[in-house]
mmCIF file of C-alpha atoms in Angstrom:
data_model
loop_
_atom_site.group_PDB
_atom_site.id
_atom_site.type_symbol
_atom_site.label_atom_id
_atom_site.label_comp_id
_atom_site.label_asym_id
_atom_site.label_seq_id
_atom_site.Cartn_x
_atom_site.Cartn_y
_atom_site.Cartn_z
ATOM 1 C CA MET D 5 0.022 -0.002 -0.013
ATOM 2 C CA ASN D 6 2.845 2.377 0.850
ATOM 3 C CA ARG D 7 4.487 1.620 -2.470
ATOM 4 C CA ARG D 8 1.232 2.302 -4.311
ATOM 5 C CA THR D 9 0.695 5.646 -2.405
ATOM 6 C CA PHE D 10 4.229 6.712 -3.252
ATOM 7 C CA ALA D 11 3.685 5.937 -6.901
ATOM 8 C CA LEU D 12 0.394 7.837 -7.031
ATOM 9 C CA ASN D 13 1.983 10.855 -5.320
ATOM 10 C CA ALA D 14 4.919 10.808 -7.670
ATOM 11 C CA CYS D 15 2.551 10.642 -10.620
ATOM 12 C CA ALA D 16 0.533 13.567 -9.290
ATOM 13 C CA LEU D 17 3.640 15.625 -8.794
ATOM 14 C CA ALA D 18 4.836 14.889 -12.299
ATOM 15 C CA ILE D 19 1.504 15.958 -13.720
ATOM 16 C CA ALA D 20 1.509 19.147 -11.703
ATOM 17 C CA GLY D 21 4.999 19.930 -12.893
ATOM 18 C CA CYS D 22 3.850 19.636 -16.445
ATOM 19 C CA LEU D 23 0.853 21.931 -16.015
ATOM 20 C CA PRO D 24 2.767 25.263 -16.393
ATOM 21 C CA ASN D 25 4.409 23.968 -19.558
ATOM 22 C CA ALA D 26 1.116 22.793 -20.937
ATOM 23 C CA TRP D 27 -0.467 26.172 -20.071
ATOM 24 C CA ALA D 28 2.390 27.998 -21.733
ATOM 25 C CA GLN D 29 2.028 25.917 -24.901
ATOM 26 C CA GLY D 30 -1.678 26.697 -25.054
ATOM 27 C CA TRP D 31 -1.266 30.486 -24.503
ATOM 28 C CA PRO D 32 -2.656 32.566 -25.992
ATOM 29 C CA GLU D 33 -6.057 31.041 -26.683
ATOM 30 C CA LYS D 34 -7.982 34.258 -27.122
ATOM 31 C CA PRO D 35 -7.376 37.956 -28.011
ATOM 32 C CA ILE D 36 -4.932 39.964 -25.902
ATOM 33 C CA LYS D 37 -5.773 43.411 -24.633
ATOM 34 C CA LEU D 38 -3.144 46.177 -24.727
ATOM 35 C CA ILE D 39 -4.245 49.145 -22.587
ATOM 36 C CA LEU D 40 -2.691 52.578 -22.972
ATOM 37 C CA SER D 41 -3.328 55.901 -21.259
ATOM 38 C CA GLN D 42 -3.277 58.029 -24.413
ATOM 39 C CA PRO D 43 -6.051 58.763 -26.883
ATOM 40 C CA ALA D 44 -6.509 57.238 -30.332
ATOM 41 C CA GLY D 45 -4.385 59.017 -32.875
ATOM 42 C CA SER D 46 -1.646 59.978 -30.438
ATOM 43 C CA GLY D 47 2.043 58.991 -30.828
ATOM 44 C CA PRO D 48 1.861 56.147 -28.252
ATOM 45 C CA ASP D 49 -1.318 54.914 -29.869
ATOM 46 C CA ALA D 50 0.393 54.674 -33.286
ATOM 47 C CA MET D 51 3.298 52.813 -31.688
ATOM 48 C CA ALA D 52 1.003 50.369 -29.894
ATOM 49 C CA ARG D 53 -1.021 49.588 -33.001
ATOM 50 C CA LEU D 54 2.074 49.075 -35.100
ATOM 51 C CA ILE D 55 3.654 46.764 -32.523
ATOM 52 C CA GLY D 56 0.377 45.044 -31.787
ATOM 53 C CA ASP D 57 -0.160 44.208 -35.462
ATOM 54 C CA GLN D 58 3.190 42.435 -35.625
ATOM 55 C CA LEU D 59 2.678 40.700 -32.263
ATOM 56 C CA SER D 60 -0.706 39.377 -33.311
ATOM 57 C CA ARG D 61 0.929 37.656 -36.311
ATOM 58 C CA ARG D 62 3.474 35.998 -34.152
ATOM 59 C CA LEU D 63 0.983 34.997 -31.419
ATOM 60 C CA ASN D 64 -1.824 34.052 -33.834
ATOM 61 C CA GLN D 65 -4.269 36.087 -31.809
ATOM 62 C CA PRO D 66 -5.609 39.628 -32.207
ATOM 63 C CA ILE D 67 -4.003 42.377 -30.100
ATOM 64 C CA VAL D 68 -6.788 44.711 -29.139
ATOM 65 C CA VAL D 69 -5.591 48.259 -28.263
ATOM 66 C CA GLU D 70 -7.760 49.866 -25.623
ATOM 67 C CA ASN D 71 -7.379 53.624 -25.163
ATOM 68 C CA ARG D 72 -8.121 54.833 -21.643
ATOM 69 C CA PRO D 73 -6.816 58.435 -21.590
ATOM 70 C CA GLY D 74 -7.154 61.019 -18.840
ATOM 71 C CA GLY D 75 -6.159 61.709 -15.222
ATOM 72 C CA GLN D 76 -2.449 62.085 -16.041
ATOM 73 C CA ASN D 77 -2.258 58.412 -17.001
ATOM 74 C CA ALA D 78 -4.135 57.361 -13.886
ATOM 75 C CA ILE D 79 -7.285 56.143 -15.677
ATOM 76 C CA GLY D 80 -5.469 53.783 -18.000
ATOM 77 C CA ALA D 81 -2.994 52.613 -15.335
ATOM 78 C CA GLN D 82 -5.803 51.854 -12.867
ATOM 79 C CA ALA D 83 -7.712 49.885 -15.491
ATOM 80 C CA ALA D 84 -4.605 47.836 -16.248
ATOM 81 C CA ALA D 85 -3.746 47.316 -12.584
ATOM 82 C CA ARG D 86 -7.288 46.064 -11.789
ATOM 83 C CA SER D 87 -7.464 43.710 -14.778
ATOM 84 C CA THR D 88 -7.560 40.003 -14.132
ATOM 85 C CA PRO D 89 -3.954 38.809 -14.143
ATOM 86 C CA ASP D 90 -4.623 35.931 -16.533
ATOM 87 C CA GLY D 91 -2.089 36.722 -19.248
ATOM 88 C CA TYR D 92 -4.541 38.469 -21.499
ATOM 89 C CA THR D 93 -4.080 42.107 -20.404
ATOM 90 C CA PHE D 94 -0.908 44.188 -20.746
ATOM 91 C CA TYR D 95 -0.196 47.856 -20.225
ATOM 92 C CA PHE D 96 1.610 50.002 -22.773
ATOM 93 C CA ALA D 97 3.002 52.388 -20.244
ATOM 94 C CA THR D 98 4.954 55.677 -20.164
ATOM 95 C CA ALA D 99 7.669 56.810 -17.764
ATOM 96 C CA ALA D 100 5.131 59.199 -16.191
ATOM 97 C CA ALA D 101 2.687 56.420 -15.394
ATOM 98 C CA LEU D 102 5.204 53.957 -13.980
ATOM 99 C CA VAL D 103 7.608 56.305 -12.218
ATOM 100 C CA MET D 104 7.026 60.082 -12.189
ATOM 101 C CA ASN D 105 3.478 60.068 -10.950
ATOM 102 C CA SER D 106 4.803 58.523 -7.667
ATOM 103 C CA TYR D 107 6.571 61.798 -6.925
ATOM 104 C CA LEU D 108 3.960 64.230 -8.249
ATOM 105 C CA PHE D 109 0.777 63.029 -6.643
ATOM 106 C CA LYS D 110 0.003 62.414 -2.941
ATOM 107 C CA SER D 111 -2.278 59.572 -3.833
ATOM 108 C CA LEU D 112 -2.948 57.516 -6.906
ATOM 109 C CA PRO D 113 -5.668 54.937 -7.675
ATOM 110 C CA TYR D 114 -2.930 52.422 -8.507
ATOM 111 C CA ASP D 115 0.473 51.522 -7.084
ATOM 112 C CA PRO D 116 3.175 52.078 -9.744
ATOM 113 C CA LYS D 117 5.663 49.859 -7.951
ATOM 114 C CA ASN D 118 3.562 46.960 -6.764
ATOM 115 C CA ASP D 119 0.543 46.673 -9.137
ATOM 116 C CA PHE D 120 2.661 45.658 -12.152
ATOM 117 C CA VAL D 121 5.404 43.312 -13.164
ATOM 118 C CA PRO D 122 7.842 44.184 -15.994
ATOM 119 C CA VAL D 123 7.546 42.576 -19.393
ATOM 120 C CA GLY D 124 9.791 44.499 -21.740
ATOM 121 C CA MET D 125 10.963 47.874 -23.031
ATOM 122 C CA VAL D 126 9.679 49.374 -26.239
ATOM 123 C CA GLY D 127 12.123 52.308 -26.504
ATOM 124 C CA LYS D 128 13.196 55.773 -25.533
ATOM 125 C CA VAL D 129 11.357 58.856 -26.736
ATOM 126 C CA PRO D 130 13.548 61.962 -27.175
ATOM 127 C CA PHE D 131 12.225 65.370 -26.243
ATOM 128 C CA THR D 132 13.220 68.677 -27.862
ATOM 129 C CA ILE D 133 13.280 72.431 -27.232
ATOM 130 C CA SER D 134 11.815 74.117 -30.322
ATOM 131 C CA VAL D 135 10.849 77.626 -31.535
ATOM 132 C CA ASN D 136 8.942 79.199 -34.367
ATOM 133 C CA PRO D 137 11.281 79.647 -37.429
ATOM 134 C CA GLY D 138 10.686 83.414 -37.175
ATOM 135 C CA SER D 139 12.170 83.385 -33.675
ATOM 136 C CA PRO D 140 15.395 85.275 -33.173
ATOM 137 C CA PHE D 141 16.829 82.256 -31.286
ATOM 138 C CA LYS D 142 19.043 80.188 -33.488
ATOM 139 C CA SER D 143 20.596 78.106 -30.725
ATOM 140 C CA LEU D 144 19.962 76.998 -27.144
ATOM 141 C CA GLN D 145 22.797 79.352 -26.068
ATOM 142 C CA GLU D 146 20.977 82.325 -27.603
ATOM 143 C CA LEU D 147 17.791 81.389 -25.872
ATOM 144 C CA VAL D 148 19.556 81.025 -22.517
ATOM 145 C CA ALA D 149 21.323 84.404 -22.939
ATOM 146 C CA TYR D 150 18.013 86.106 -23.585
ATOM 147 C CA ALA D 151 16.293 84.398 -20.640
ATOM 148 C CA LYS D 152 19.102 85.420 -18.314
ATOM 149 C CA ALA D 153 18.883 89.006 -19.467
ATOM 150 C CA ASN D 154 15.104 88.971 -19.262
ATOM 151 C CA PRO D 155 14.069 86.773 -16.347
ATOM 152 C CA GLY D 156 10.425 85.742 -16.377
ATOM 153 C CA LYS D 157 9.675 87.043 -19.886
ATOM 154 C CA LEU D 158 10.136 83.883 -21.939
ATOM 155 C CA ASP D 159 7.025 81.701 -22.304
ATOM 156 C CA VAL D 160 7.549 77.996 -22.687
ATOM 157 C CA ALA D 161 4.713 75.638 -23.714
ATOM 158 C CA ASN D 162 4.457 72.149 -22.299
ATOM 159 C CA GLU D 163 1.732 69.707 -21.236
ATOM 160 C CA GLY D 164 1.580 70.860 -17.654
ATOM 161 C CA PRO D 165 3.522 70.615 -14.391
ATOM 162 C CA LYS D 166 2.725 66.936 -13.782
ATOM 163 C CA THR D 167 3.873 65.725 -17.180
ATOM 164 C CA PHE D 168 7.253 64.763 -18.595
ATOM 165 C CA SER D 169 7.526 67.918 -20.687
ATOM 166 C CA GLY D 170 6.450 70.089 -17.715
ATOM 167 C CA MET D 171 9.063 68.512 -15.503
ATOM 168 C CA LEU D 172 11.696 68.945 -18.180
ATOM 169 C CA THR D 173 10.817 72.674 -18.366
ATOM 170 C CA VAL D 174 11.397 72.988 -14.652
ATOM 171 C CA LEU D 175 14.558 70.855 -14.736
ATOM 172 C CA LEU D 176 16.049 72.803 -17.678
ATOM 173 C CA SER D 177 15.299 76.131 -16.100
ATOM 174 C CA SER D 178 16.930 75.088 -12.852
ATOM 175 C CA GLN D 179 20.128 73.635 -14.468
ATOM 176 C CA LEU D 180 20.522 76.393 -17.005
ATOM 177 C CA GLY D 181 20.031 79.045 -14.354
ATOM 178 C CA ILE D 182 17.150 80.809 -16.010
ATOM 179 C CA LYS D 183 13.596 81.837 -15.095
ATOM 180 C CA VAL D 184 10.817 81.234 -17.598
ATOM 181 C CA ASN D 185 7.037 81.193 -17.655
ATOM 182 C CA SER D 186 5.892 77.573 -17.926
ATOM 183 C CA VAL D 187 2.673 77.624 -19.916
ATOM 184 C CA PRO D 188 0.585 74.424 -19.568
ATOM 185 C CA TYR D 189 -1.506 73.171 -22.502
ATOM 186 C CA ALA D 190 -4.241 70.507 -22.443
ATOM 187 C CA SER D 191 -2.516 68.671 -25.224
ATOM 188 C CA VAL D 192 0.824 68.826 -26.997
ATOM 189 C CA SER D 193 -0.920 69.471 -30.339
ATOM 190 C CA ALA D 194 -2.450 72.630 -28.960
ATOM 191 C CA GLY D 195 0.987 73.852 -27.768
ATOM 192 C CA VAL D 196 2.481 73.030 -31.173
ATOM 193 C CA THR D 197 -0.313 74.978 -32.945
ATOM 194 C CA ASP D 198 0.306 78.089 -30.836
ATOM 195 C CA THR D 199 4.082 77.849 -31.329
ATOM 196 C CA VAL D 200 3.744 77.486 -35.081
ATOM 197 C CA GLY D 201 1.324 80.434 -35.067
ATOM 198 C CA GLY D 202 3.688 82.578 -32.973
ATOM 199 C CA GLN D 203 1.355 82.898 -29.980
ATOM 200 C CA ILE D 204 4.033 81.377 -27.807
ATOM 201 C CA GLU D 205 7.827 81.442 -28.144
ATOM 202 C CA VAL D 206 9.157 78.067 -27.102
ATOM 203 C CA ILE D 207 7.800 74.545 -26.755
ATOM 204 C CA VAL D 208 9.199 71.524 -24.891
ATOM 205 C CA SER D 209 7.723 68.393 -26.458
ATOM 206 C CA ASP D 210 8.481 64.830 -27.583
ATOM 207 C CA VAL D 211 10.046 64.524 -30.981
ATOM 208 C CA PRO D 212 7.189 62.617 -32.634
ATOM 209 C CA SER D 213 4.702 65.418 -31.879
ATOM 210 C CA ILE D 214 6.751 68.003 -33.821
ATOM 211 C CA SER D 215 8.550 65.932 -36.456
ATOM 212 C CA GLN D 216 6.161 66.816 -39.274
ATOM 213 C CA MET D 217 6.263 70.504 -38.411
ATOM 214 C CA VAL D 218 10.012 70.479 -38.397
ATOM 215 C CA LYS D 219 10.107 68.756 -41.765
ATOM 216 C CA ALA D 220 7.706 71.358 -43.123
ATOM 217 C CA GLY D 221 9.874 74.137 -41.822
ATOM 218 C CA LYS D 222 7.250 75.387 -39.412
ATOM 219 C CA LEU D 223 9.289 74.739 -36.249
ATOM 220 C CA ARG D 224 13.031 74.993 -35.540
ATOM 221 C CA PRO D 225 14.458 72.524 -32.938
ATOM 222 C CA LEU D 226 17.244 74.046 -30.848
ATOM 223 C CA ALA D 227 18.241 70.977 -28.848
ATOM 224 C CA VAL D 228 17.262 67.402 -27.962
ATOM 225 C CA THR D 229 17.243 66.222 -24.360
ATOM 226 C CA THR D 230 19.124 62.932 -24.882
ATOM 227 C CA ALA D 231 22.838 62.624 -24.044
ATOM 228 C CA LYS D 232 23.729 62.531 -27.756
ATOM 229 C CA ARG D 233 22.312 63.801 -31.005
ATOM 230 C CA ILE D 234 19.683 61.460 -32.459
ATOM 231 C CA ALA D 235 19.427 59.623 -35.767
ATOM 232 C CA GLY D 236 17.792 61.743 -38.443
ATOM 233 C CA TRP D 237 18.325 64.899 -36.377
ATOM 234 C CA GLU D 238 22.105 65.029 -36.451
ATOM 235 C CA SER D 239 22.162 68.792 -37.069
ATOM 236 C CA VAL D 240 20.327 69.424 -33.796
ATOM 237 C CA PRO D 241 22.658 69.622 -30.768
ATOM 238 C CA ALA D 242 22.018 67.708 -27.572
ATOM 239 C CA VAL D 243 21.348 69.702 -24.392
ATOM 240 C CA ALA D 244 24.314 67.837 -22.930
ATOM 241 C CA GLU D 245 26.574 69.886 -25.245
ATOM 242 C CA THR D 246 25.607 72.848 -23.137
ATOM 243 C CA LEU D 247 24.930 71.013 -19.885
ATOM 244 C CA PRO D 248 27.342 68.097 -19.649
ATOM 245 C CA GLY D 249 25.660 64.954 -18.297
ATOM 246 C CA PHE D 250 22.124 66.083 -19.122
ATOM 247 C CA ASP D 251 20.211 63.014 -20.372
ATOM 248 C CA HIS D 252 16.475 62.894 -20.066
ATOM 249 C CA ALA D 253 14.190 61.054 -22.479
ATOM 250 C CA GLY D 254 10.705 59.684 -22.110
ATOM 251 C CA TRP D 255 10.352 55.945 -22.538
ATOM 252 C CA ILE D 256 7.681 53.398 -23.126
ATOM 253 C CA GLY D 257 7.599 49.908 -21.705
ATOM 254 C CA ILE D 258 5.123 47.096 -21.357
ATOM 255 C CA VAL D 259 4.058 45.724 -17.966
ATOM 256 C CA ALA D 260 1.390 43.304 -16.825
ATOM 257 C CA PRO D 261 -0.866 43.189 -13.777
ATOM 258 C CA ALA D 262 0.898 41.677 -10.793
ATOM 259 C CA GLY D 263 0.128 37.946 -10.618
ATOM 260 C CA THR D 264 0.161 37.409 -14.386
ATOM 261 C CA PRO D 265 1.524 33.864 -15.152
ATOM 262 C CA ALA D 266 5.255 33.941 -15.690
ATOM 263 C CA ALA D 267 4.909 31.796 -18.854
ATOM 264 C CA ALA D 268 2.729 34.401 -20.515
ATOM 265 C CA ILE D 269 5.162 37.190 -19.597
ATOM 266 C CA GLN D 270 8.120 35.250 -20.858
ATOM 267 C CA ARG D 271 6.426 34.408 -24.174
ATOM 268 C CA PHE D 272 5.206 38.026 -24.644
ATOM 269 C CA ASN D 273 8.737 39.273 -23.930
ATOM 270 C CA ARG D 274 10.275 36.894 -26.393
ATOM 271 C CA GLU D 275 7.881 37.845 -29.184
ATOM 272 C CA LEU D 276 8.146 41.557 -28.398
ATOM 273 C CA ASP D 277 11.917 41.351 -28.637
ATOM 274 C CA ALA D 278 11.661 39.618 -31.980
ATOM 275 C CA VAL D 279 9.315 42.301 -33.299
ATOM 276 C CA LEU D 280 11.527 45.142 -32.117
ATOM 277 C CA GLY D 281 14.653 43.418 -33.367
ATOM 278 C CA ASP D 282 13.440 43.642 -36.969
ATOM 279 C CA LYS D 283 15.328 46.448 -38.763
ATOM 280 C CA ASP D 284 12.364 47.562 -40.786
ATOM 281 C CA MET D 285 10.180 47.745 -37.646
ATOM 282 C CA ALA D 286 12.842 49.693 -35.758
ATOM 283 C CA ALA D 287 12.952 52.189 -38.605
ATOM 284 C CA ARG D 288 9.184 52.512 -38.760
ATOM 285 C CA LEU D 289 9.049 53.144 -34.969
ATOM 286 C CA LEU D 290 11.861 55.684 -35.171
ATOM 287 C CA ALA D 291 9.844 57.599 -37.771
ATOM 288 C CA ILE D 292 7.031 58.068 -35.246
ATOM 289 C CA GLY D 293 8.908 58.206 -31.981
ATOM 290 C CA PRO D 294 10.928 55.742 -30.021
ATOM 291 C CA MET D 295 14.462 54.615 -30.503
ATOM 292 C CA THR D 296 14.424 50.899 -29.732
ATOM 293 C CA GLU D 297 17.186 48.502 -28.841
ATOM 294 C CA GLY D 298 14.865 45.539 -28.362
ATOM 295 C CA ALA D 299 12.691 44.487 -25.434
ATOM 296 C CA GLY D 300 15.579 43.325 -23.207
ATOM 297 C CA THR D 301 14.815 40.924 -20.342
ATOM 298 C CA MET D 302 12.200 41.303 -17.641
ATOM 299 C CA ALA D 303 15.056 41.663 -15.159
ATOM 300 C CA GLN D 304 16.623 44.481 -17.187
ATOM 301 C CA MET D 305 13.402 46.337 -17.307
ATOM 302 C CA GLY D 306 12.914 45.843 -13.579
ATOM 303 C CA ALA D 307 16.392 47.318 -12.989
ATOM 304 C CA LEU D 308 15.554 50.286 -15.213
ATOM 305 C CA LEU D 309 12.369 50.978 -13.201
ATOM 306 C CA ASP D 310 14.300 50.839 -9.959
ATOM 307 C CA GLY D 311 16.918 53.205 -11.322
ATOM 308 C CA GLU D 312 14.310 55.641 -12.650
ATOM 309 C CA HIS D 313 12.528 55.728 -9.268
ATOM 310 C CA GLN D 314 15.793 56.566 -7.566
ATOM 311 C CA ARG D 315 16.577 59.291 -10.101
ATOM 312 C CA TRP D 316 13.201 61.036 -10.024
ATOM 313 C CA ALA D 317 12.951 60.808 -6.254
ATOM 314 C CA LYS D 318 16.266 62.639 -6.074
ATOM 315 C CA LEU D 319 15.407 65.171 -8.786
ATOM 316 C CA THR D 320 12.012 66.147 -7.326
ATOM 317 C CA ARG D 321 13.652 66.636 -3.899
ATOM 318 C CA GLU D 322 16.364 68.847 -5.407
ATOM 319 C CA LEU D 323 13.748 70.887 -7.328
ATOM 320 C CA GLY D 324 11.572 71.189 -4.255
ATOM 321 C CA ILE D 325 8.604 69.615 -5.937
ATOM 322 C CA VAL D 326 6.026 68.518 -3.397
ATOM 323 C CA PRO D 327 3.401 65.905 -4.324
ATOM 324 C CA GLU D 328 -0.066 67.355 -4.488
#
């Protein structure tokens, strides 16, 4: 009897050990939802749909992009965090949603650190300081010289104090030693329109939002906020050429609700890396925004998130920004 019991237990354990592998082989068996916090037609939306289309081909299931904009990313992030962690919901998230909101808001309807697990990176999104082509400023140095000689007279458009562009405006002002008027806009497109029309002098925005206007000669970029000049914009200096060490870019990554089966995350990561590793796909993404180097590993993305939390916690303290 003992021998039979042992054999039955061993068989049960063997079957249980095979279950995760069997589950992984069967996943996905239905459409996968990709939530993002930006509206349809936005830069992140275009990226998500482009990537989702390629992922759906590799996974043999539709990738359904669900736009949940508003609340400074909180609406989309909350929806993703509260989704059933069954491997069929992922969050196409920005740096603001996963990191910066932690240091800008006293309370959030989601926990950026504990409600999600890392899946993979999509890429970095450079930001730029741009002016109307009729502006007298031909370089960042000229703009800074004017701002120092005329404190508080330079208007700078951005998406508001609790956004990446708004934080960059504060950070640049502090490190360049200038005082400007930060002018918040409800959307980056509205800020671009006013800068093109000459109603405002300067705009801090992500590169994808202004690339067409730059190509059309309706905006003049003075500097990019990455450590080095970026592909396709080689004539535009990096802020780091004026402020050594300055390196701030937005980024987009994919996370899943905490508790999502590891097998689903590993497969999604593997397929995402394959999609981003395609040269044609990387070029298409670069044309609308992010510079990608592949998805990386889950551990690498986790380390990036930890490092970003440390960096923004330090920066907000130094800038005297108090969560509200």
